[in-house]
XYZ file of C-alpha atoms in Angstrom:
542
model
C 118.792 63.232 129.163
C 121.975 61.201 128.638
C 124.275 62.360 125.877
C 126.449 60.524 123.366
C 129.785 59.061 124.462
C 133.056 59.223 122.477
C 132.475 55.760 120.990
C 129.001 56.801 119.823
C 130.516 59.778 118.046
C 133.110 57.463 116.446
C 130.320 55.178 115.113
C 128.495 58.274 113.779
C 131.717 59.605 112.170
C 132.289 56.215 110.453
C 128.727 56.436 109.029
C 129.296 60.044 107.887
C 132.575 59.089 106.128
C 130.987 56.022 104.432
C 127.984 57.984 103.096
C 130.048 61.018 101.960
C 132.784 58.818 100.531
C 130.378 56.532 98.681
C 128.488 59.568 97.377
C 131.697 61.085 96.027
C 132.697 57.745 94.472
C 129.266 57.438 92.728
C 129.689 61.053 91.530
C 133.144 60.317 90.054
C 132.132 56.943 88.549
C 128.923 58.151 86.920
C 130.099 61.614 85.967
C 129.725 62.274 82.275
C 132.026 64.743 80.524
C 129.170 67.239 80.667
C 126.268 66.872 83.100
C 122.932 67.589 81.442
C 119.637 68.356 83.154
C 118.158 64.884 82.593
C 121.225 63.328 84.171
C 121.385 65.766 87.108
C 117.685 65.871 87.993
C 116.563 62.363 87.042
C 119.715 60.152 86.931
C 118.186 58.949 83.684
C 118.393 55.193 83.183
C 121.064 54.625 85.800
C 119.066 53.873 88.970
C 118.331 50.162 89.605
C 115.005 48.960 91.082
C 116.485 48.545 94.541
C 118.024 52.062 94.424
C 114.615 53.515 93.335
C 112.713 51.704 96.105
C 115.270 52.596 98.781
C 115.421 56.213 97.625
C 111.609 56.624 97.691
C 111.556 55.359 101.308
C 114.540 57.455 102.328
C 112.924 60.580 100.876
C 109.664 59.780 102.657
C 110.967 58.850 106.115
C 112.334 61.630 108.263
C 112.459 62.878 111.810
C 108.649 63.206 111.810
C 108.430 59.395 111.521
C 110.965 58.583 114.214
C 109.894 61.318 116.608
C 106.243 62.150 115.864
C 104.946 58.738 114.712
C 106.602 57.063 117.675
C 104.904 59.741 119.839
C 101.570 58.902 118.223
C 102.302 55.209 119.031
C 102.721 56.260 122.695
C 99.481 58.304 122.616
C 97.059 56.415 120.362
C 98.795 53.131 119.516
C 98.962 50.987 116.398
C 96.170 52.913 114.580
C 98.703 55.527 113.402
C 100.325 52.718 111.333
C 97.442 53.111 108.839
C 99.450 55.943 107.228
C 102.259 53.464 106.506
C 100.319 50.300 105.743
C 97.791 51.984 103.459
C 100.741 53.642 101.686
C 101.917 50.185 100.654
C 98.564 49.594 98.877
C 98.740 53.067 97.367
C 102.182 52.390 95.879
C 100.769 49.422 93.957
C 98.058 51.657 92.393
C 100.627 54.343 91.519
C 102.896 51.697 89.895
C 100.048 50.212 87.790
C 98.091 53.307 86.733
C 100.136 56.522 87.231
C 103.724 55.571 86.382
C 103.036 54.350 82.816
C 101.326 57.711 81.977
C 104.304 59.702 83.287
C 106.913 57.564 81.504
C 104.985 57.397 78.177
C 104.646 61.209 78.162
C 108.352 61.695 79.174
C 107.456 63.726 82.282
C 110.302 65.076 84.441
C 108.319 67.405 86.715
C 104.713 67.587 87.898
C 104.255 71.160 86.536
C 105.545 69.913 83.164
C 102.728 67.352 83.091
C 100.186 70.087 83.988
C 101.593 72.350 81.298
C 101.250 69.689 78.541
C 97.872 68.411 79.742
C 96.267 71.772 80.582
C 98.179 75.045 80.035
C 101.028 77.217 81.373
C 98.773 79.178 83.745
C 97.725 75.982 85.637
C 101.292 74.687 85.524
C 102.940 77.893 86.790
C 100.340 78.440 89.509
C 100.959 74.928 90.834
C 104.796 75.226 90.391
C 104.877 78.351 92.562
C 102.525 76.713 95.017
C 104.666 73.518 95.313
C 107.830 75.572 95.743
C 106.242 77.552 98.614
C 104.977 74.374 100.310
C 108.304 72.475 99.821
C 110.464 75.353 101.154
C 108.253 76.873 103.858
C 106.447 73.763 105.145
C 108.370 70.582 104.238
C 111.992 71.699 104.258
C 111.565 73.998 107.281
C 109.756 71.371 109.370
C 112.358 68.683 108.562
C 115.163 71.038 109.600
C 113.278 71.885 112.836
C 112.205 68.376 113.855
C 115.591 66.947 112.821
C 117.509 69.621 114.719
C 115.256 69.176 117.743
C 115.791 65.387 117.787
C 119.559 65.748 117.573
C 119.529 68.512 120.213
C 117.602 66.168 122.575
C 120.075 63.335 122.058
C 123.374 65.210 121.957
C 122.754 68.418 123.893
C 124.183 70.489 120.986
C 122.092 73.639 120.390
C 119.254 73.553 117.842
C 120.797 76.206 115.539
C 124.123 74.314 115.319
C 122.231 71.045 114.611
C 120.182 72.653 111.838
C 123.281 74.159 110.126
C 125.103 70.787 110.383
C 122.176 68.976 108.790
C 122.005 71.534 106.015
C 125.711 71.198 105.162
C 125.506 67.362 105.081
C 122.311 67.455 102.912
C 123.655 70.056 100.468
C 126.882 68.058 99.935
C 124.793 65.030 98.806
C 122.241 67.077 96.803
C 124.867 68.962 94.755
C 125.938 65.635 93.185
C 122.509 65.271 91.603
C 119.955 62.518 91.526
C 122.421 59.656 90.976
C 124.341 60.470 94.148
C 121.071 60.831 96.129
C 119.680 57.562 94.672
C 122.707 55.438 95.545
C 123.572 57.031 98.916
C 119.911 56.518 99.870
C 120.535 52.742 99.711
C 123.151 53.121 102.436
C 120.891 55.514 104.394
C 117.931 53.089 104.283
C 120.134 50.181 105.438
C 121.391 52.267 108.398
C 117.909 53.568 109.118
C 116.308 50.084 109.207
C 119.215 48.555 111.195
C 119.255 51.362 113.773
C 115.438 51.319 114.040
C 115.268 47.522 114.516
C 117.973 47.674 117.216
C 116.022 50.399 119.115
C 112.825 48.317 118.799
C 114.649 45.183 120.031
C 116.062 47.060 123.077
C 112.627 48.511 123.897
C 111.004 45.051 123.800
C 113.876 43.592 125.840
C 113.326 46.244 128.500
C 109.563 45.552 128.631
C 110.255 41.822 128.947
C 112.883 42.299 131.711
C 110.838 44.790 133.770
C 107.423 43.125 133.437
C 108.083 39.480 134.015
C 109.017 38.093 130.594
C 111.844 35.596 130.048
C 112.852 36.303 126.457
C 112.450 39.338 124.161
C 109.457 37.920 122.279
C 107.518 37.658 125.602
C 107.259 41.458 125.418
C 104.704 41.324 122.557
C 101.882 39.510 124.496
C 102.787 41.704 127.552
C 102.262 44.856 125.421
C 98.984 43.461 124.059
C 97.607 42.691 127.513
C 98.906 45.819 129.300
C 97.835 48.241 126.559
C 94.944 46.498 124.779
C 93.462 49.901 123.818
C 96.647 50.573 121.838
C 96.136 47.623 119.467
C 93.157 48.769 117.403
C 93.422 50.014 113.829
C 89.920 51.529 113.583
C 88.542 54.155 115.987
C 84.805 54.637 116.486
C 82.852 57.821 117.153
C 83.415 58.871 120.715
C 87.003 57.557 120.829
C 89.528 60.137 121.998
C 91.466 60.052 118.672
C 88.498 59.729 116.295
C 89.088 63.236 114.946
C 92.604 62.300 113.816
C 91.774 58.867 112.325
C 87.974 58.870 111.745
C 86.826 55.225 111.541
C 86.594 53.721 108.094
C 88.008 56.894 106.468
C 91.433 55.214 106.786
C 90.250 52.317 104.561
C 87.751 53.855 102.155
C 87.888 57.637 102.629
C 90.155 60.628 102.980
C 93.352 58.689 103.647
C 93.297 57.445 100.036
C 93.111 61.028 98.732
C 95.976 61.997 101.060
C 98.050 58.990 100.001
C 97.362 58.997 96.245
C 98.206 62.709 96.135
C 101.390 62.208 98.164
C 102.669 59.039 96.400
C 101.329 59.688 92.907
C 101.390 63.483 92.293
C 104.374 64.513 94.361
C 107.624 65.600 92.765
C 110.117 64.275 95.298
C 108.458 60.841 95.419
C 107.647 60.214 91.737
C 110.987 61.749 90.588
C 112.819 58.584 91.708
C 110.991 56.421 89.218
C 110.709 58.913 86.310
C 114.278 58.341 85.074
C 113.820 54.575 84.740
C 112.043 52.316 82.224
C 108.561 51.106 83.232
C 109.566 47.632 84.466
C 112.406 48.979 86.663
C 110.223 51.819 87.986
C 107.415 49.459 88.929
C 109.825 47.033 90.643
C 111.224 49.996 92.620
C 107.734 51.027 93.762
C 106.841 47.444 94.827
C 110.140 47.220 96.793
C 109.213 50.526 98.486
C 105.770 49.057 99.347
C 107.401 46.078 101.131
C 109.670 48.442 103.064
C 106.583 50.477 104.048
C 105.094 47.420 105.811
C 108.203 47.321 108.032
C 108.181 50.982 109.176
C 105.557 50.653 111.964
C 107.715 47.912 113.553
C 110.622 50.390 113.670
C 108.747 53.427 114.968
C 105.254 52.595 116.355
C 106.074 49.473 118.474
C 108.821 51.388 120.449
C 106.263 54.146 121.154
C 103.763 51.568 122.530
C 106.575 49.985 124.602
C 107.436 53.405 126.055
C 103.742 53.909 126.933
C 103.497 50.594 128.810
C 106.761 51.270 130.732
C 105.473 54.771 131.538
C 102.262 53.221 132.937
C 104.433 51.087 135.220
C 106.280 54.046 136.682
C 109.282 54.317 134.338
C 110.470 57.512 132.504
C 108.092 59.864 134.361
C 110.675 62.608 134.477
C 111.990 62.121 130.928
C 108.483 62.101 129.366
C 107.584 65.467 130.932
C 108.268 68.910 129.482
C 109.358 71.867 131.605
C 105.751 72.656 132.634
C 105.055 69.124 133.770
C 102.959 67.922 130.802
C 103.498 64.480 129.257
C 105.035 64.896 125.771
C 104.496 61.725 123.689
C 107.123 62.937 121.183
C 109.832 62.333 123.842
C 109.263 58.532 123.587
C 111.815 57.728 120.848
C 114.713 59.887 122.164
C 114.096 58.464 125.698
C 114.370 54.887 124.353
C 117.453 55.778 122.273
C 119.189 56.988 125.433
C 118.795 53.466 126.933
C 120.870 51.877 124.199
C 124.371 50.710 125.152
C 127.339 52.760 124.046
C 128.161 52.300 120.368
C 124.667 51.084 119.519
C 123.356 54.507 120.524
C 125.756 55.966 117.927
C 124.217 53.624 115.344
C 120.666 54.642 116.259
C 121.716 58.288 116.122
C 123.223 57.639 112.650
C 119.883 56.015 111.610
C 117.978 59.122 112.691
C 120.410 61.420 110.921
C 120.232 59.219 107.779
C 116.457 59.635 107.708
C 116.680 63.381 108.086
C 119.491 63.955 105.585
C 118.012 61.665 102.915
C 114.667 63.476 103.218
C 116.328 66.879 103.000
C 118.303 65.847 99.941
C 115.181 64.548 98.189
C 113.213 67.763 98.893
C 116.162 69.990 97.826
C 116.560 68.119 94.549
C 112.853 68.502 93.759
C 112.919 72.219 94.595
C 115.903 72.594 92.219
C 114.128 70.562 89.483
C 110.845 72.527 89.601
C 112.539 75.950 89.931
C 115.051 75.330 87.120
C 112.784 73.584 84.565
C 109.445 75.224 85.288
C 110.337 78.763 86.391
C 113.912 79.659 85.304
C 113.872 77.974 81.851
C 110.328 79.180 81.040
C 110.400 82.795 82.311
C 113.894 83.972 83.225
C 116.297 82.536 80.661
C 114.535 80.599 77.839
C 117.770 79.975 76.005
C 119.727 78.623 79.024
C 122.332 75.928 78.227
C 122.288 72.532 79.976
C 125.364 73.469 82.012
C 123.797 76.795 83.087
C 120.585 75.055 84.190
C 122.480 72.501 86.323
C 124.342 75.393 88.026
C 121.061 77.265 88.608
C 119.686 74.016 90.156
C 122.674 73.856 92.529
C 122.291 77.498 93.582
C 118.566 77.048 94.188
C 119.396 74.170 96.577
C 121.715 76.442 98.613
C 119.259 79.365 98.642
C 116.188 77.301 99.627
C 118.219 75.664 102.441
C 119.291 79.064 103.730
C 115.643 80.282 103.829
C 114.542 77.117 105.645
C 117.403 77.395 108.187
C 116.348 80.925 109.075
C 112.664 79.989 109.518
C 113.108 76.569 111.231
C 113.765 77.818 114.827
C 110.446 79.785 114.724
C 108.529 76.447 114.709
C 109.266 76.024 118.401
C 105.984 77.871 119.042
C 103.923 75.025 117.516
C 102.807 72.254 119.878
C 102.599 69.381 117.321
C 104.545 70.091 114.159
C 103.562 66.738 112.536
C 99.832 67.557 112.761
C 100.593 71.043 111.412
C 102.254 69.524 108.308
C 99.508 66.910 107.703
C 96.640 69.335 108.158
C 97.961 72.256 106.071
C 99.344 70.129 103.200
C 95.845 68.537 103.317
C 94.392 71.909 102.419
C 95.662 71.518 98.826
C 95.739 67.727 98.438
C 92.070 67.297 97.320
C 92.375 69.922 94.547
C 95.762 68.711 93.296
C 94.664 65.077 93.202
C 91.400 65.963 91.403
C 93.360 67.907 88.723
C 95.691 64.973 88.152
C 93.036 62.213 88.301
C 90.732 63.805 85.713
C 93.761 64.909 83.706
C 94.911 61.308 83.444
C 91.685 59.461 82.797
C 89.081 61.861 81.300
C 90.163 63.277 77.942
C 87.502 66.008 77.990
C 88.816 67.750 81.139
C 89.670 71.354 80.143
C 92.233 73.897 81.397
C 89.412 76.063 82.679
C 88.213 73.215 84.969
C 91.748 72.632 86.263
C 92.260 76.369 86.976
C 88.912 76.519 88.806
C 89.949 73.534 90.948
C 93.393 75.063 91.727
C 91.788 78.338 92.828
C 88.976 76.760 94.878
C 90.865 74.069 96.834
C 92.189 76.336 99.632
C 88.958 78.403 100.150
C 86.854 75.202 100.274
C 89.257 73.472 102.696
C 89.226 76.587 104.906
C 85.420 76.684 104.886
C 85.173 73.006 105.927
C 87.748 73.550 108.675
C 85.371 75.947 110.369
C 82.097 74.065 109.568
C 80.816 72.163 112.595
C 79.671 68.535 112.477
C 76.762 67.466 114.706
C 77.559 64.118 116.250
C 75.381 62.471 118.941
C 74.022 65.821 120.042
C 77.416 67.494 120.287
C 78.934 69.972 117.824
C 82.463 69.081 116.793
C 84.856 70.088 113.974
C 84.818 67.808 110.913
C 87.812 65.351 111.122
C 90.420 66.476 108.633
C 90.410 63.213 106.622
C 86.632 63.491 106.238
C 87.057 67.149 105.291
C 89.445 66.123 102.496
C 86.838 63.643 101.160
C 84.096 66.331 101.053
C 86.365 68.898 99.325
C 87.610 66.309 96.821
C 84.057 65.238 95.846
C 82.894 68.870 95.496
C 85.902 69.812 93.354
C 85.439 66.755 91.082
C 81.793 67.803 90.664
C 82.744 71.418 89.829
C 85.431 70.235 87.356
C 82.876 67.987 85.560
C 80.330 70.822 85.316
C 82.912 73.393 84.133
C 84.246 70.910 81.533
C 80.837 70.016 80.124
C 79.866 73.698 79.761
C 83.196 74.550 78.098
C 83.089 74.412 74.211
C 86.707 73.295 74.148
C 85.794 69.906 75.751
C 84.171 68.620 72.525
C 87.472 67.629 70.934
C 90.132 68.481 73.524
C 93.556 68.259 71.751
C 95.356 68.140 75.123
C 93.590 64.956 76.333
C 95.955 62.092 76.940
C 95.945 59.002 74.721
C 95.389 56.063 77.081
C 96.136 52.590 75.794
C 94.987 49.689 77.956
C 98.213 47.804 77.241
C 100.058 50.486 79.297
C 98.548 49.040 82.470
C 99.591 45.412 81.905
C 101.931 44.116 84.604
C 104.366 41.190 84.824
C 103.407 37.949 86.678
C 106.122 38.730 89.270
C 104.574 42.169 89.953
C 101.116 40.553 90.339
C 102.445 37.986 92.841
C 104.231 40.688 94.904
C 101.028 42.823 94.893
C 98.895 39.926 96.055
C 101.392 39.137 98.905
C 101.282 42.819 100.072
C 97.450 42.941 99.976
C 97.319 39.603 101.839
C 99.592 40.912 104.599
C 97.468 44.074 104.898
C 94.219 42.038 105.080
C 95.749 39.872 107.830
C 96.980 42.929 109.849
C 93.602 44.716 109.694
C 91.732 41.488 110.569
C 93.893 40.760 113.615
C 94.051 44.362 114.876
C 90.673 45.735 113.774
C-alpha cells in the first residue's frame, strides 16, 4: 500500500485545525455563564435545521460506510444501497409521526420516554441495555474499523490510530451537543467533498483503462461490464439473498431495522429533540436528501474497483495475507490512487466520518448514563453543574473501555455484518415497545417488560431455526428473522395488555392529537420529491 506524503499530512492538519478551532469558537460563543444539562446534552433551541440534518448524517456515517459498504458494493453491487435509500423514506415517517410525540412530551432520552410511558423497570432495563450496546458494540467497532482504515492508509499501527481518534473525538464531545452539532456541518462538508473526489477518480480510472473518452463514459461501462451488480432486489437462489432477501428490503424486515434505528435511537433522535417541531422536521428532511447521495460516495467506487479487478488491476492489493480476496480493501485501494494533496482530503473525509460518529455515540452514552442512571439511582439531588461533569467523565471512561476492547475485533471476519446482525437481535423488541407505546393507549408496562425480556431469546431461537427452500435447508435471512420476531412480540404484547386489568383506563397512555401530525406544504413537497427519486431508482435498477 502507498502511504501519505508530507503535503497530504499538511492538508489533514489544516482540516484538524479548522474543526478543532471552529469547535472551540462555537464553545466560547455559545457558552452560558453556567452550562445546564439541557444545554450540554441537547443544545436546546440553538441548532438550526441544516446543523440538525448534517449532524444526524455525521453521527450515522462512519468507517463502516466507507470501508464495509464500499466492500459490499465490490461484492454484491448496488443492492446494498437499499440501507441508505430506504433510510431516506424512513426519515420522513420519523419526522411526521415520531418527532411530534417526543417534542410534545419534552423527551431528552429514550429511557426517559419509557419511564413516563411505562415504568422505571422497563426504562432502567433498556437504559442498561443501550449503554452496553453503545459501548461494547457501537463505540468499540467504530474505533476498530476507523483505526484499521487509518492503519491501511498511513501505515501507523492500529493502537496508535485508535488512541488518536479517541483524543480527537473526546475534545469535540466535551464541548457538548452545540459543539458536536456545528462541527458536524464542517465534517459532513469534508466527508461529502472527499467522497465525491474519490468517486470521480475511480470513474476516471475506469474510463481511461476501459476505452472511455470522458469520466461519464465510465457509468455505461460499469453497467455493461458488471450488469449483475446493478440490481436492487435479489431472488431466492442468488448468492446474497440471505443478506438482502428479496422484497424484505421494501416491505419487510428492513423497515423494522430502519424505524428502530432512526426513530428509537438516542444518538440519532437526540439531534432533533432540542429544536422546535418545524426546525426538527426540516433537519430530518435535509438528512433524507443527504442519504440519497451516500451510495454515490461509497457504493459506486466499490463497483468501479470490482470492474477494474475483473480486468486484471489491483490483484495484489485486494488480497489478504492468505491470498483471499477482501472486498473491504476496495475503498483504501482507490484512495491510494488519488494524487498527492487530494489523498489528504479523502483521508480527512474518512477521519471526519469516524470522529463525528464517535462524538455522537459518546454524547448519547453520557446523556443516558447521567440522566437515567446517575440522577435516578446514584445521586438524586445532583446539581446541573455536577451532572454535566459526570457526563464528561462518562465520555472519557466509555472511550477508555472501547479502546481496550477494539483491537480484539481483529478476530472477526466481517465486523459490519457482526454489528448489523447482533443489534438486530434487540431491534424488533425495542421497536414494538415504542410503536405500541406511541399509538395504543392501552399498552401496559407488563406487556413492555415481557417484550424486553423475550426479544433476545426469540431472536436467538430464530437464528438457529432452519428454513426449507426449494428442497434445501438454509438459515432464515436475518431481515426475515426480524420480521417474524417483531410480529410475534406485537402479538404477545397485545395479549398481555388485554389480559391485564390496568389496560382498562391506563393513566400512562399518551394523548395523541391528530393536529400534531400536520406538516407544512414545503415539507410535503420535499417528501414527494424524495419518494419520486426512490421510485425512479428502484424502477431503473430493480
